[in-house]
Coordinates of C-alpha atoms in Angstrom, one line a residue:
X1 CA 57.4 1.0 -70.8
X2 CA 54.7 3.7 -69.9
X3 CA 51.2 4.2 -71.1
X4 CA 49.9 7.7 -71.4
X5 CA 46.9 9.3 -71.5
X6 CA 43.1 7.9 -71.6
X7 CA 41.0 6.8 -68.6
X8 CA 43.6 9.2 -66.2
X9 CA 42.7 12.4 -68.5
X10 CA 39.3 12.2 -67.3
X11 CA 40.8 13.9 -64.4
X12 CA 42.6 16.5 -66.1
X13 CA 41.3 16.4 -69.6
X14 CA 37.8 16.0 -69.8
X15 CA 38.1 12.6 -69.3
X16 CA 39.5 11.7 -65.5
X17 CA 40.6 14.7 -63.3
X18 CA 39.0 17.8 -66.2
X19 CA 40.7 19.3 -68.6
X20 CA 40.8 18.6 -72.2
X21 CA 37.3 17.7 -73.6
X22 CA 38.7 15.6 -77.0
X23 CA 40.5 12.4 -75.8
X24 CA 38.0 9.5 -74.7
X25 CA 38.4 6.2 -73.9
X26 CA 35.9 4.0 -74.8
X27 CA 37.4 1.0 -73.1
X28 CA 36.8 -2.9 -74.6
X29 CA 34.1 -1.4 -77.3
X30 CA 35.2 -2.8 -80.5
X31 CA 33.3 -0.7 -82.9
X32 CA 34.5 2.9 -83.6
X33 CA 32.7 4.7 -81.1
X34 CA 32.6 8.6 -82.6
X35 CA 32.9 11.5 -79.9
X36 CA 32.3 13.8 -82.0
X37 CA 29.0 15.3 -80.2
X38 CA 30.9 15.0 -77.1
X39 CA 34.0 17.1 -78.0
X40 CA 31.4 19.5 -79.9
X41 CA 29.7 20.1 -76.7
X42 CA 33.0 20.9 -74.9
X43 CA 34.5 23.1 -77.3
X44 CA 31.3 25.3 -77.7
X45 CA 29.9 25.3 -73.9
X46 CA 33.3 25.3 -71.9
X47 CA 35.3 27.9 -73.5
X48 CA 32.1 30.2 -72.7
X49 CA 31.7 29.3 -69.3
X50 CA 34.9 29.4 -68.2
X51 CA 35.3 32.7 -69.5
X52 CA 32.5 33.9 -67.4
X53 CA 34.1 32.0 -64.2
X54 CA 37.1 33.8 -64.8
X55 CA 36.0 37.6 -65.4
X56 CA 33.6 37.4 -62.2
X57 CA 35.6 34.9 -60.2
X58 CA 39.0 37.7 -60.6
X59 CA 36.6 40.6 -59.7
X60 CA 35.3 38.6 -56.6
X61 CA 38.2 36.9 -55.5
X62 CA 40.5 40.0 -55.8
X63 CA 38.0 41.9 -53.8
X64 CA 37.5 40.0 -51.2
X65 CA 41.4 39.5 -50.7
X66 CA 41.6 43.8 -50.7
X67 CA 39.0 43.9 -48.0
X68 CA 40.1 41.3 -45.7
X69 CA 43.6 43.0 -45.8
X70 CA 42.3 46.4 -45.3
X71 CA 39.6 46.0 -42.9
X72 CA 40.0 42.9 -41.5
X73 CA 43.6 43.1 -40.8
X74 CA 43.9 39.3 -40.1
X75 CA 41.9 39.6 -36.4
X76 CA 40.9 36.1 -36.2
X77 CA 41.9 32.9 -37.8
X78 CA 38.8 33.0 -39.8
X79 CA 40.0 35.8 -41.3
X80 CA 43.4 34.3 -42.2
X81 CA 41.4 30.7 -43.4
X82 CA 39.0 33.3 -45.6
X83 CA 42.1 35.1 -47.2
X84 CA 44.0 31.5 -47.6
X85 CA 39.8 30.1 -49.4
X86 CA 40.1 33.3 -51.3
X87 CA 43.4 33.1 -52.6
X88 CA 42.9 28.8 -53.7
X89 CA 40.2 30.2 -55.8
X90 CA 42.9 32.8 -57.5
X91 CA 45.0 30.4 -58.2
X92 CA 42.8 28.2 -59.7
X93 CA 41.3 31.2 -61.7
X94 CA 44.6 31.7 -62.8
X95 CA 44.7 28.6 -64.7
X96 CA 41.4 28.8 -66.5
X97 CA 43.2 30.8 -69.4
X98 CA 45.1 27.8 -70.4
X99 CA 42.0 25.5 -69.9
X100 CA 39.9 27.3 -72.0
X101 CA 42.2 27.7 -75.2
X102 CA 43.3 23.8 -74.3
X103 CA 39.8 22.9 -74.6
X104 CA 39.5 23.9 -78.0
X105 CA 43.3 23.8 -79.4
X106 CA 46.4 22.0 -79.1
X107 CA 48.4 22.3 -76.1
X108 CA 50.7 24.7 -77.6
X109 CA 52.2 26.0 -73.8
X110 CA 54.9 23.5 -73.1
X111 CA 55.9 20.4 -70.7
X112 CA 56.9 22.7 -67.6
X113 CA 53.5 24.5 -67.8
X114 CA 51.6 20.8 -68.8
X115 CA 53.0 19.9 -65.2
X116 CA 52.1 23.1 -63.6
X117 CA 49.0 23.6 -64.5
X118 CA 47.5 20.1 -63.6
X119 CA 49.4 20.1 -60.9
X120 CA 47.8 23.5 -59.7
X121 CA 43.8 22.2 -60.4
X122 CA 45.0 19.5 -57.9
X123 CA 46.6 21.7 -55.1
X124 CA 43.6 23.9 -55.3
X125 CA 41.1 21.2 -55.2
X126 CA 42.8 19.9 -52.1
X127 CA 43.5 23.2 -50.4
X128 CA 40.2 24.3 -50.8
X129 CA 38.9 21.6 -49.2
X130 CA 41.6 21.6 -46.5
X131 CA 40.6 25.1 -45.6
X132 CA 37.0 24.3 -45.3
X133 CA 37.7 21.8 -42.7
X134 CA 39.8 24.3 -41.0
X135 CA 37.5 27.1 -40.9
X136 CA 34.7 24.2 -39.5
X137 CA 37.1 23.4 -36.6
X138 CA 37.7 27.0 -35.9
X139 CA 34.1 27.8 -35.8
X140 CA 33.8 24.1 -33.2
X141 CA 36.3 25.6 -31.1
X142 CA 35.2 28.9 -30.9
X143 CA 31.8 27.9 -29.9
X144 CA 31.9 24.8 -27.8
X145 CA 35.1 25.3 -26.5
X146 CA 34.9 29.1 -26.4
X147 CA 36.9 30.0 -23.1
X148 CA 39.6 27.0 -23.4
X149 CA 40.0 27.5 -26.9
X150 CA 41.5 31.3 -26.8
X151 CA 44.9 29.9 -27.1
X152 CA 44.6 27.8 -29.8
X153 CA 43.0 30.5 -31.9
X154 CA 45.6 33.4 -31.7
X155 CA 46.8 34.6 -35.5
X156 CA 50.3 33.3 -35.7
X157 CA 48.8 29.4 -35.0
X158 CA 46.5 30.4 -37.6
X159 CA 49.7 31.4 -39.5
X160 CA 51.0 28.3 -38.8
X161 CA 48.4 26.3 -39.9
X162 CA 48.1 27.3 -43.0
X163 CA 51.6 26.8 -44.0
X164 CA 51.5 23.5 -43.4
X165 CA 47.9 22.9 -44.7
X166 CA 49.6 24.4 -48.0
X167 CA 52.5 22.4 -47.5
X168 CA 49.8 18.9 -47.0
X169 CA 48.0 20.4 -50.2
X170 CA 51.4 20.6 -52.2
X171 CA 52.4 16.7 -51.3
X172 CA 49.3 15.3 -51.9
X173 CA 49.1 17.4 -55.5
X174 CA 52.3 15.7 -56.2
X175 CA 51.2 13.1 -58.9
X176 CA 49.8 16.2 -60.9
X177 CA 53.0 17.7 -60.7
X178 CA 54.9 14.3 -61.9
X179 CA 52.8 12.4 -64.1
X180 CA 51.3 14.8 -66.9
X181 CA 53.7 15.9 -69.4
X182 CA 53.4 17.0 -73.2
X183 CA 52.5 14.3 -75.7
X184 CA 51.4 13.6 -78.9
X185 CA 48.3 11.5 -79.2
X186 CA 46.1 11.3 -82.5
X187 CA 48.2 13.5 -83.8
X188 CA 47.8 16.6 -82.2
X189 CA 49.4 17.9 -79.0
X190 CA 48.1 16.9 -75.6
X191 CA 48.6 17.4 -71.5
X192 CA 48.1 14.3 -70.6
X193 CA 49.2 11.9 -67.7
X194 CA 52.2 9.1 -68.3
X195 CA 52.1 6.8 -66.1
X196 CA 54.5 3.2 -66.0
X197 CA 53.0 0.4 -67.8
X198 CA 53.0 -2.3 -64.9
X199 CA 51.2 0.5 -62.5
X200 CA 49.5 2.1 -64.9
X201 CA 45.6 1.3 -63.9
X202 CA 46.5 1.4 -59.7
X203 CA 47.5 4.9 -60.2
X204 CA 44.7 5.4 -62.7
X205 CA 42.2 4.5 -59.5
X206 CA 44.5 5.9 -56.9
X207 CA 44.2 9.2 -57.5
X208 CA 40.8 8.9 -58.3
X209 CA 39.5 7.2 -55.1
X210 CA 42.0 9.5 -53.3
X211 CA 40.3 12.7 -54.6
X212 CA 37.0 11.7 -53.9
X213 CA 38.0 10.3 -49.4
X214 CA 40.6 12.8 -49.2
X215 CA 39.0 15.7 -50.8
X216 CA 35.9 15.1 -50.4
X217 CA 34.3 12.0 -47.9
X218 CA 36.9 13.1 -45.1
X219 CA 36.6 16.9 -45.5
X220 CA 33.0 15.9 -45.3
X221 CA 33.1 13.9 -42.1
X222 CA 34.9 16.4 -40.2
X223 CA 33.0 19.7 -41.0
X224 CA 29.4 17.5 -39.9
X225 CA 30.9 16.4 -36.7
X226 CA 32.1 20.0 -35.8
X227 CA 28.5 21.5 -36.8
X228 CA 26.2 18.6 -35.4
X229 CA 28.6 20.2 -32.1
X230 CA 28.2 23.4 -33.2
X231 CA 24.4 23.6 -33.5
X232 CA 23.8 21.3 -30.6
X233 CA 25.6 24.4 -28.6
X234 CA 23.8 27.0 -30.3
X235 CA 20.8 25.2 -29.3
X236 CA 21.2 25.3 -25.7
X237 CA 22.3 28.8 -25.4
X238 CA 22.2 32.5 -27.2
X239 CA 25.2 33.5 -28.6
X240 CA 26.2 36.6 -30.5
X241 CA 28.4 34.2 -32.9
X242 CA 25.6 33.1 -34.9
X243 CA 26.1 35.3 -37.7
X244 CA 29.7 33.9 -38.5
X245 CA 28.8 30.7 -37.5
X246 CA 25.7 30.7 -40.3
X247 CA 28.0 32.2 -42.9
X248 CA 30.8 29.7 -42.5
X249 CA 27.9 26.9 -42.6
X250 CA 26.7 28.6 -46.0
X251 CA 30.2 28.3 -47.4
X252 CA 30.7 24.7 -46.9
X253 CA 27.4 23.4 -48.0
X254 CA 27.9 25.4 -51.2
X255 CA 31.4 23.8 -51.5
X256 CA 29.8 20.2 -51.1
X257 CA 27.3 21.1 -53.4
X258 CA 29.3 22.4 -56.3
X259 CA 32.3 19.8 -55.8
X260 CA 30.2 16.7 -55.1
X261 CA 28.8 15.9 -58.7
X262 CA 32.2 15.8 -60.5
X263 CA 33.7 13.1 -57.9
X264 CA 30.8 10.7 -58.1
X265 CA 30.7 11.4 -61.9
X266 CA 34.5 10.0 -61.7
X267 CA 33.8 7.2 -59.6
X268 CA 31.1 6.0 -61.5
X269 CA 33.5 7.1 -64.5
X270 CA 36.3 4.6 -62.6
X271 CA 33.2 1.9 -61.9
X272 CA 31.0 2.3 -64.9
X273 CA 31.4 -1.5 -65.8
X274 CA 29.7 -2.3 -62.8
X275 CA 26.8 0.2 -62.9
X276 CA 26.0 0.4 -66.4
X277 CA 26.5 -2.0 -69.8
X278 CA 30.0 -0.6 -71.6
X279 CA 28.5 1.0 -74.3
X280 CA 29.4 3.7 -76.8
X281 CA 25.8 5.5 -75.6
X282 CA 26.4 5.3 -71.9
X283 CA 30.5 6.1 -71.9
X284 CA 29.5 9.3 -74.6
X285 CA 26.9 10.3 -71.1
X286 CA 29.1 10.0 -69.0
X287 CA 31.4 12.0 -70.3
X288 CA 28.9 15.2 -71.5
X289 CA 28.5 14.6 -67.2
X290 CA 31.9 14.8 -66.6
X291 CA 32.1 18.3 -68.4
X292 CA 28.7 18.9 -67.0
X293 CA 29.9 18.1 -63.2
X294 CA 33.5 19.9 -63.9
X295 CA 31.8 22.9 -65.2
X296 CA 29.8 23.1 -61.8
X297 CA 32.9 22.4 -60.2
X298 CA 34.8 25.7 -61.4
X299 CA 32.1 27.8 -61.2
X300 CA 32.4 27.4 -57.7
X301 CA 36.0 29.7 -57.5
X302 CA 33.1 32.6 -58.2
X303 CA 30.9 31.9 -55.1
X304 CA 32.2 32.5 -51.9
X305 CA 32.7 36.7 -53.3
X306 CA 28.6 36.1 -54.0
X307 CA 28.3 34.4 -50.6
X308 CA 29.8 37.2 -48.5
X309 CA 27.9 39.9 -50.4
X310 CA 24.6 38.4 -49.8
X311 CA 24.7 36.6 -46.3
X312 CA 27.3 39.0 -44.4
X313 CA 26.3 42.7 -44.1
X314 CA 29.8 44.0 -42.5
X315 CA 31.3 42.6 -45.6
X316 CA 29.2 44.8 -47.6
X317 CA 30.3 48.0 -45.6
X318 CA 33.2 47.0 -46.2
X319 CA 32.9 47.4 -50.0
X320 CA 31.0 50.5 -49.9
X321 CA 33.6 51.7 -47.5
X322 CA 36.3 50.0 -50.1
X323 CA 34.6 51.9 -52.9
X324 CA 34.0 55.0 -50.9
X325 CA 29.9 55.1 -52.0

C-alpha cells in the first residue's frame, strides 16, 4: 500500500517542496477547513510572477552564458562555476512553463514529465547551491592559498568538478525523480509524490530536513568558513582580487537571502505542531508563506544576470561589446 500526495506536495505543489498551490493538508482538524483564499491567492499571484521570472530570468541567464563563452573563454574556474550557476538557473527557468499553467489547471503533461519536472526543481536547487560552495572555495584558495593553489585551479579540474558536482546534484535529486508521478486526487489531475505506506511520513521529513542541511545549513557553513579566511587575508594585505572576491561574496548572500525563507517556511511547515496550535487559521498562513517564500525563491534564477550588471564593470563591457553599442 502507498499514500500519495499531501504534507510531501508542500515541496513540490505548494504544499512541501512548491509546486501546485490547490492540495492542502490540514492534518488532525476535524472541521472542513476551506482553502479557498489560499488557492485564490496562488492562482492569481503566481502565474504572474512566474511569468515575469521567466521572461527576464531567459534574457539574463542566456546572456550571461553568451558572454562568458565569448569573452571569457573559460580562463578560470570561476568562469566555468559562473557558466555551470548560469546554466542551473536555465534549467530551472525552463520548468516555470509547466509550473505556471500547473498552478492554475490540471496537470495535463503526463507521468514522464510529472517525474521530470520535480525532479529538475530538485537538481537545480541542489546544484545551485553546490556551485556556490564551489565558487566560495575557489575564491579561499585563490586568496589564502594563492601560490600553492595554482595547481588545483587549472580549467580541466574545474571541468572535472563540475561533472561530478552535477553527477552529486543528480543522486541526491533522485527521490524527485522516483516518487512524484501522475494521480488523481479530488478529482482532478495532480503531480504529486507516492510514497509507501509504512515509510510514508520518514520520507515525508527526509527530504525535507535533507533540503534544508544539505542545501542549505552545509552550503552555508562552508562558504562562511572560506570568507571569514578570505577577509581575514584581505585584511592583512592589498590585493588586486578584491573586485572578484566582493562579487562572488554578493552572489552568495543574495542566494542565502532568496533561498533561506522557503526552507524554514518548510521546517516550520514539517514542525508546525510544535510551534503553533493546529488550526485551520495558522495551517491557511502558513501556506500563503509557503507560496510567499517559493515565490522569493524563484525569483532568484533572475539575479545573478542583475548582480553582474550592477557590481562587475568588465561584465558590462562585455555586453556593450556583445551588443556592439
Amino acid at each position: 500500500m502507498e499514500v500519495t500526495g499531501n504534507k510531501m506536495d508542500y515541496l513540490i505543489n505548494g504544499t512541501v517542496e512548491g509546486f501546485t498551490t490547490t492540495e492542502f493538508d490540514y492534518g488532525s482538524i476535524v472541521t472542513p477547513c476551506h482553502a479557498k483564499g489560499v488557492q485564490k491567492f496562488g492562482s492569481n499571484v503566481i502565474p504572474t510572477l512566474f511569468s515575469l521570472v521567466f521572461i527576464f530570468g531567459l534574457l539574463g541567464n542566456v546572456l550571461v552564458v553568451l558572454v562568458l563563452i565569448k569573452y571569457r573563454k573559460f580562463k578560470s574556474m570561476t568562469d566555468i562555476y559562473l557558466l555551470n550557476l548560469a546554466i542551473s538557473d536555465l534549467l530551472f527557468i525552463f520548468s516555470l512553463p509547466f509550473r505556471i499553467y500547473y498552478s492554475v489547471h490540471d496537470w495535463v503533461f503526463g507521468d514522464t514529465m510529472c517525474k521530470f519536472y520535480t525532479g529538475i526543481f530538485f537538481l537545480c536547487f541542489y546544484s545551485g547551491s553546490f556551485f556556490i560552495v564551489l565558487l566560495s572555495i575557489d575564491r579561499y584558495l585563490d586568496i589564502v592559498y594563492s601560490a600553492s593553489a595554482l595547481k588545483a585551479r587549472v580549467k580541466c579540474y574545474g571541468i572535472i568538478t563540475s561533472i561530478h558536482t552535477w553527477g552529486l546534484a543528480i543522486l541526491i535529486s533522485s527521490p524527485g525523480f522516483v516518487f512524484f508521478r501522475l494521480q488523481m486526487e479530488n478529482n482532478r489531475k495532480s503531480c504529486t509524490s507516492h510514497f509507501p505506506y509504512e515509510s510514508y511520513f520518514a520520507w515525508n521529513k527526509f527530504l525535507i530536513l535533507k533540503k534544508f542541511f544539505v542545501g542549505l545549513i552545509f552550503p552555508l557553513i562552508i562558504t562562511t568558513f572560506c570568507y571569514v579566511c578570505i577577509l581575514n587575508t584581505l585584511w592583512k594585505s592589498k590585493n588586486e582580487k578584491n573586485k572578484t572576491v566582493w562579487l562572488i561574496f554578493i552572489i552568495i548572500i543574495i542566494y542565502f537571502l532568496f533561498w533561506a525563507p522557503n526552507n524554514i517556511a518548510l521546517l516550520l511547515q514539517l514542525f508546525h505542531t510544535s510551534f503553533f496550535v493546529d488550526n485551520c487559521d495558522n495551517l491557511k498562513r502558513m501556506n500563503i508563506a509557503l507560496q510567499l517564500t517559493e515565490t522569493l525563491a524563484v525569483a532568484h534564477c533572475c539575479i545573478n544576470p542583475l548582480i553582474y550588471a550592477f557590481a562587475s564593470e568588465k561584465f558590462r563591457k562585455y555586453v556593450i561589446s556583445f551588443f556592439h553599442l
